[in-house]
Amino acid sequence: MSRNESPPGHPLDLATTLEPVAAHRWRAHTSPDYANMVGPFGGVTAATMLRAPLVHPERLGEPVALTVNYCGPIQEGEYFVGARPVRTNRSTQHWLIEVSQDDEVAATATAVFATRRDTWSATEPRMPEVPPADAVAPAEALAFTSWPSRYDMRFVRGALALDDDASQAAETREHHDSVSTLWLRDTPSRTLDFVSLTGLCDAFFPRIYVRRPRRVPIGTVTMTVYFHADGAMLAANGDRPLLGNARAQQFRNGYFDQSAEMWTADGTLIATTHQAVYYRE
Amino acid sequence: MSRNESPPGHPLDLATTLEPVAAHRWRAHTSPDYANMVGPFGGVTAATMLRAPLVHPERLGEPVALTVNYCGPIQEGEYFVGARPVRTNRSTQHWLIEVSQDDEVAATATAVFATRRDTWSATEPRMPEVPPADAVAPAEALAFTSWPSRYDMRFVRGALALDDDASQAAETREHHDSVSTLWLRDTPSRTLDFVSLTGLCDAFFPRIYVRRPRRVPIGTVTMTVYFHADGAMLAANGDRPLLGNARAQQFRNGYFDQSAEMWTADGTLIATTHQAVYYRE
């Protein structure tokens, strides 16, 4: 397969398929390929929600920012996505997006779309110095949930090392930080676009699992993605892996936040992403 | 005035006043104290929007996350705020909030509220080492807009140095980064709460003005705040200044993102905040 083709029927495209049912409204369906512990992998829910304005006939420009709030689990089966432009300006457009199932809201999102012009540009953080992706071994798939098998993850630093042996006090194995640096891409490989980039932005494991290697209940409550590339830049990446760099900032009383940068192999910062995550200790 | 009292009729409280007009709906009014170049200071719009769920009779818990999308300018005068809980779970509640004026949407927001329990907690970034606030001189007020006069800003690093002298090429004076480290609080001083913290999170000047010291048109399109403190922790801070540390990550083709941490003087990370900003070059 060439670098610039997605396989027909890529699992991500099947999992984010929208079937129009009315103006501003589509039917979607959960996919076993992206199942998580409770409901679908949040990255695919976010990608499905972003797809609605992307396919909407009134769309202006391309995504600049997306924020998804996860309100409750989506049950296996069909669900509905609503999306409407609440304000369209000359070069920006603001969206409200909602996932509902059984007449209950399961997720909400807002998105900012815009047409961009060439301007002075600059990058402030430095890309981590890492070996190339093909010099790093892929992580083994996790046994307890299916969605990680849909991503090729090659950890340079901060691999997941969950230990379910409760007899060993987690405190004695606590890491001094929660940083992970890894190459990642879709499995099978797929040309980068806004849908896949959104999923990739949620593919960092919850930072508490890196900081304290034992499994506790967690759930992202809100995720934001800032897109720093247009569709042409994403397509030009082809299916090459991205370098992700993620870390938590503050864990306190049941919630923590984590942030990540997404780099192309040639050093372009194409997205920054942030989320707040519930945890139970 | 003691550290734990707000003056009656603090300008921020006047500027964020909500007058109930119907279920889930309030009337608000712009304030000349917080005027910006076009419409009100975005931090006060965000603070006013957060106040709606805070005063709503169905509120559960306290804010964990807020995202505000600025859709268009608010004209001087009255406007309306709508807020409704779209989903209430056992310990979390999700909100949609909207600002409208003349039947047009001017801003949307989502918020996550939650009840918190004491858990293992940890902070990953290090607070910058800085002199105490009273050893740093306050910045002079800006002439061209009023809202900065409502904040006491004491820059340790990265003060605003706008130069409107077009005869000097901005490129020759470009800084190598956009980091600002400053003590900041409301003017007059005011006991910290979720409303004032939200305003403070938007009080960092757009990073492009630090990186390239010339005035270009800018506008925040979306801002997110993650709250890492409960109301009691905020009240315990009294009116003491917070240390803010802000930086941009990527400037590209008309949009950049910036992030900041908000620390109490005793080293508690009480909020992290992110935004995407339009710029014209």
PDB file of C-alpha atoms in Angstrom, chain A residues 64-65 67 69-73 84 86-87 89 91-92 94 96 98 104-106 108 110-112 114-125 174 177-179 208 211-212 221-224 226 228-229 233 247-255 257 259 261 268-270 272 274-276 278-281, chain B residues 64-65 67 69-73 84 86-87 89 91-92 94 96 98 104-106 108 110-112 114-125 174 176-179 208 211-212 221-224 226 228-229 233 247-255 257 259 261 268-270 272 274-276 279-281:
ATOM      1  CA  VAL A  64      -9.202  24.693  14.540  1.00  0.00           C
ATOM      2  CA  ALA A  65     -10.477  23.450  17.926  1.00  0.00           C
ATOM      3  CA  THR A  67     -13.845  20.091  22.836  1.00  0.00           C
ATOM      4  CA  ASN A  69     -17.484  16.400  27.063  1.00  0.00           C
ATOM      5  CA  TYR A  70     -18.191  12.787  27.942  1.00  0.00           C
ATOM      6  CA  CYS A  71     -21.461  12.831  29.866  1.00  0.00           C
ATOM      7  CA  GLY A  72     -22.174   9.135  30.235  1.00  0.00           C
ATOM      8  CA  PRO A  73     -21.313   5.783  28.664  1.00  0.00           C
ATOM      9  CA  ARG A  84     -25.518  22.450  13.867  1.00  0.00           C
ATOM     10  CA  VAL A  86     -24.639  28.125  15.766  1.00  0.00           C
ATOM     11  CA  ARG A  87     -22.757  31.014  14.214  1.00  0.00           C
ATOM     12  CA  ASN A  89     -18.800  34.525  10.410  1.00  0.00           C
ATOM     13  CA  SER A  91     -13.820  33.200   8.239  1.00  0.00           C
ATOM     14  CA  THR A  92     -14.945  31.259  11.353  1.00  0.00           C
ATOM     15  CA  HIS A  94     -18.933  27.668  15.598  1.00  0.00           C
ATOM     16  CA  LEU A  96     -22.612  22.509  18.767  1.00  0.00           C
ATOM     17  CA  GLU A  98     -24.372  16.184  20.640  1.00  0.00           C
ATOM     18  CA  GLU A 104     -30.345  10.683  26.894  1.00  0.00           C
ATOM     19  CA  VAL A 105     -27.354  12.939  26.169  1.00  0.00           C
ATOM     20  CA  ALA A 106     -24.159  10.867  26.204  1.00  0.00           C
ATOM     21  CA  THR A 108     -21.605  17.138  23.910  1.00  0.00           C
ATOM     22  CA  THR A 110     -18.178  22.368  20.527  1.00  0.00           C
ATOM     23  CA  ALA A 111     -15.970  22.954  17.516  1.00  0.00           C
ATOM     24  CA  VAL A 112     -14.423  25.990  15.877  1.00  0.00           C
ATOM     25  CA  ALA A 114     -12.037  28.422  10.118  1.00  0.00           C
ATOM     26  CA  THR A 115     -10.540  29.240   6.782  1.00  0.00           C
ATOM     27  CA  ARG A 116      -6.824  29.906   7.194  1.00  0.00           C
ATOM     28  CA  ARG A 117      -4.421  32.195   5.383  1.00  0.00           C
ATOM     29  CA  ASP A 118      -0.648  31.884   5.204  1.00  0.00           C
ATOM     30  CA  THR A 119       0.952  33.933   8.006  1.00  0.00           C
ATOM     31  CA  TRP A 120       4.137  34.189  10.003  1.00  0.00           C
ATOM     32  CA  SER A 121       4.328  30.916  11.948  1.00  0.00           C
ATOM     33  CA  ALA A 122       6.526  29.573  14.752  1.00  0.00           C
ATOM     34  CA  THR A 123       6.832  26.602  17.082  1.00  0.00           C
ATOM     35  CA  GLU A 124       7.908  27.063  20.714  1.00  0.00           C
ATOM     36  CA  PRO A 125       8.335  23.630  22.285  1.00  0.00           C
ATOM     37  CA  GLU A 174       5.368   5.056  42.018  1.00  0.00           C
ATOM     38  CA  ASP A 177       6.444  11.663  36.663  1.00  0.00           C
ATOM     39  CA  SER A 178       3.822  10.570  34.155  1.00  0.00           C
ATOM     40  CA  VAL A 179       5.587  11.504  30.920  1.00  0.00           C
ATOM     41  CA  ILE A 208      -2.299   7.936  36.440  1.00  0.00           C
ATOM     42  CA  ARG A 211       2.548   7.531  37.446  1.00  0.00           C
ATOM     43  CA  ARG A 212       1.140   4.749  39.626  1.00  0.00           C
ATOM     44  CA  VAL A 221     -14.742  13.866  31.316  1.00  0.00           C
ATOM     45  CA  THR A 222     -13.583  16.420  28.738  1.00  0.00           C
ATOM     46  CA  MET A 223     -11.004  16.523  25.933  1.00  0.00           C
ATOM     47  CA  THR A 224      -9.836  19.436  23.796  1.00  0.00           C
ATOM     48  CA  TYR A 226      -6.200  22.293  18.924  1.00  0.00           C
ATOM     49  CA  HIS A 228      -2.301  23.229  14.013  1.00  0.00           C
ATOM     50  CA  ALA A 229      -2.470  21.875  10.455  1.00  0.00           C
ATOM     51  CA  MET A 233      -0.651  19.097   5.692  1.00  0.00           C
ATOM     52  CA  ARG A 247       2.157  14.332  30.737  1.00  0.00           C
ATOM     53  CA  ALA A 248      -0.173  15.033  33.634  1.00  0.00           C
ATOM     54  CA  GLN A 249      -0.080  18.330  35.482  1.00  0.00           C
ATOM     55  CA  GLN A 250      -2.234  18.097  38.591  1.00  0.00           C
ATOM     56  CA  PHE A 251      -3.844  15.087  40.254  1.00  0.00           C
ATOM     57  CA  ARG A 252      -6.214  16.241  42.980  1.00  0.00           C
ATOM     58  CA  ASN A 253      -9.212  14.750  44.710  1.00  0.00           C
ATOM     59  CA  GLY A 254     -10.616  12.600  41.952  1.00  0.00           C
ATOM     60  CA  TYR A 255      -9.602  14.535  38.820  1.00  0.00           C
ATOM     61  CA  ASP A 257      -5.483  16.893  33.730  1.00  0.00           C
ATOM     62  CA  SER A 259      -1.665  17.457  27.963  1.00  0.00           C
ATOM     63  CA  GLU A 261       1.813  17.396  21.723  1.00  0.00           C
ATOM     64  CA  THR A 268       5.971  19.774  12.591  1.00  0.00           C
ATOM     65  CA  LEU A 269       3.745  20.302  15.645  1.00  0.00           C
ATOM     66  CA  ILE A 270       0.339  19.455  14.173  1.00  0.00           C
ATOM     67  CA  THR A 272      -1.876  19.960  20.994  1.00  0.00           C
ATOM     68  CA  HIS A 274      -5.642  18.474  26.787  1.00  0.00           C
ATOM     69  CA  GLN A 275      -8.070  16.526  28.908  1.00  0.00           C
ATOM     70  CA  ALA A 276      -9.502  16.216  32.391  1.00  0.00           C
ATOM     71  CA  TYR A 278     -11.847  11.288  36.673  1.00  0.00           C
ATOM     72  CA  TYR A 279     -10.019   8.749  38.836  1.00  0.00           C
ATOM     73  CA  ARG A 280     -11.027   6.728  41.853  1.00  0.00           C
ATOM     74  CA  GLU A 281      -8.428   5.756  44.416  1.00  0.00           C
TER      75      GLU A 281
ATOM     76  CA  VAL B  64     -13.966  20.842  37.236  1.00  0.00           C
ATOM     77  CA  ALA B  65     -13.738  22.111  33.651  1.00  0.00           C
ATOM     78  CA  THR B  67     -14.703  25.601  27.847  1.00  0.00           C
ATOM     79  CA  ASN B  69     -16.167  29.442  22.564  1.00  0.00           C
ATOM     80  CA  TYR B  70     -16.267  33.082  21.525  1.00  0.00           C
ATOM     81  CA  CYS B  71     -18.513  33.196  18.463  1.00  0.00           C
ATOM     82  CA  GLY B  72     -18.813  36.935  17.894  1.00  0.00           C
ATOM     83  CA  PRO B  73     -18.432  40.244  19.712  1.00  0.00           C
ATOM     84  CA  ARG B  84     -29.078  24.025  31.460  1.00  0.00           C
ATOM     85  CA  VAL B  86     -27.840  18.282  29.993  1.00  0.00           C
ATOM     86  CA  ARG B  87     -26.898  15.302  32.138  1.00  0.00           C
ATOM     87  CA  ASN B  89     -24.972  11.620  37.147  1.00  0.00           C
ATOM     88  CA  SER B  91     -21.171  12.682  41.117  1.00  0.00           C
ATOM     89  CA  THR B  92     -20.883  14.654  37.833  1.00  0.00           C
ATOM     90  CA  HIS B  94     -22.643  18.416  32.401  1.00  0.00           C
ATOM     91  CA  LEU B  96     -24.473  23.739  28.096  1.00  0.00           C
ATOM     92  CA  GLU B  98     -24.998  30.126  25.770  1.00  0.00           C
ATOM     93  CA  GLU B 104     -27.704  35.896  17.731  1.00  0.00           C
ATOM     94  CA  VAL B 105     -25.373  33.474  19.552  1.00  0.00           C
ATOM     95  CA  ALA B 106     -22.308  35.364  20.800  1.00  0.00           C
ATOM     96  CA  THR B 108     -21.223  28.979  23.827  1.00  0.00           C
ATOM     97  CA  THR B 110     -19.705  23.611  28.236  1.00  0.00           C
ATOM     98  CA  ALA B 111     -18.906  22.930  31.862  1.00  0.00           C
ATOM     99  CA  VAL B 112     -18.310  19.828  33.940  1.00  0.00           C
ATOM    100  CA  ALA B 114     -18.525  17.333  40.139  1.00  0.00           C
ATOM    101  CA  THR B 115     -18.508  16.463  43.778  1.00  0.00           C
ATOM    102  CA  ARG B 116     -14.994  15.589  44.871  1.00  0.00           C
ATOM    103  CA  ARG B 117     -13.611  13.196  47.431  1.00  0.00           C
ATOM    104  CA  ASP B 118     -10.212  13.276  49.089  1.00  0.00           C
ATOM    105  CA  THR B 119      -7.773  11.111  47.130  1.00  0.00           C
ATOM    106  CA  TRP B 120      -4.069  10.650  46.531  1.00  0.00           C
ATOM    107  CA  SER B 121      -2.944  13.880  44.866  1.00  0.00           C
ATOM    108  CA  ALA B 122       0.257  15.059  43.163  1.00  0.00           C
ATOM    109  CA  THR B 123       1.620  17.982  41.184  1.00  0.00           C
ATOM    110  CA  GLU B 124       4.008  17.404  38.267  1.00  0.00           C
ATOM    111  CA  PRO B 125       5.220  20.800  37.033  1.00  0.00           C
ATOM    112  CA  GLU B 174      11.328  39.281  17.955  1.00  0.00           C
ATOM    113  CA  HIS B 176      12.882  33.807  21.239  1.00  0.00           C
ATOM    114  CA  ASP B 177       9.844  32.686  23.212  1.00  0.00           C
ATOM    115  CA  SER B 178       6.515  33.945  24.497  1.00  0.00           C
ATOM    116  CA  VAL B 179       6.802  32.946  28.165  1.00  0.00           C
ATOM    117  CA  ILE B 208       1.946  36.906  20.030  1.00  0.00           C
ATOM    118  CA  ARG B 211       6.819  37.019  21.010  1.00  0.00           C
ATOM    119  CA  ARG B 212       6.541  39.860  18.476  1.00  0.00           C
ATOM    120  CA  VAL B 221     -11.827  31.764  19.770  1.00  0.00           C
ATOM    121  CA  THR B 222     -11.924  29.176  22.566  1.00  0.00           C
ATOM    122  CA  MET B 223     -10.672  28.960  26.154  1.00  0.00           C
ATOM    123  CA  THR B 224     -10.602  26.012  28.543  1.00  0.00           C
ATOM    124  CA  TYR B 226      -9.351  23.007  34.417  1.00  0.00           C
ATOM    125  CA  HIS B 228      -7.768  21.910  40.465  1.00  0.00           C
ATOM    126  CA  ALA B 229      -9.244  23.314  43.669  1.00  0.00           C
ATOM    127  CA  MET B 233      -9.294  26.052  48.799  1.00  0.00           C
ATOM    128  CA  ARG B 247       3.420  30.336  26.935  1.00  0.00           C
ATOM    129  CA  ALA B 248       2.382  29.725  23.358  1.00  0.00           C
ATOM    130  CA  GLN B 249       3.009  26.422  21.657  1.00  0.00           C
ATOM    131  CA  GLN B 250       2.269  26.749  17.950  1.00  0.00           C
ATOM    132  CA  PHE B 251       1.615  29.821  15.820  1.00  0.00           C
ATOM    133  CA  ARG B 252       0.448  28.780  12.370  1.00  0.00           C
ATOM    134  CA  ASN B 253      -1.544  30.410   9.607  1.00  0.00           C
ATOM    135  CA  GLY B 254      -3.789  32.674  11.640  1.00  0.00           C
ATOM    136  CA  TYR B 255      -4.209  30.710  14.888  1.00  0.00           C
ATOM    137  CA  ASP B 257      -2.561  28.179  21.153  1.00  0.00           C
ATOM    138  CA  SER B 259      -1.355  27.470  27.962  1.00  0.00           C
ATOM    139  CA  GLU B 261      -0.616  27.398  35.061  1.00  0.00           C
ATOM    140  CA  THR B 268      -0.542  24.904  45.052  1.00  0.00           C
ATOM    141  CA  LEU B 269      -1.402  24.464  41.367  1.00  0.00           C
ATOM    142  CA  ILE B 270      -5.047  25.529  41.388  1.00  0.00           C
ATOM    143  CA  THR B 272      -4.439  25.059  34.257  1.00  0.00           C
ATOM    144  CA  HIS B 274      -5.529  26.695  27.462  1.00  0.00           C
ATOM    145  CA  GLN B 275      -6.813  28.763  24.582  1.00  0.00           C
ATOM    146  CA  ALA B 276      -6.739  29.104  20.802  1.00  0.00           C
ATOM    147  CA  TYR B 279      -4.241  36.528  14.767  1.00  0.00           C
ATOM    148  CA  ARG B 280      -3.854  38.554  11.627  1.00  0.00           C
ATOM    149  CA  GLU B 281      -0.404  39.351  10.299  1.00  0.00           C
TER     150      GLU B 281
END
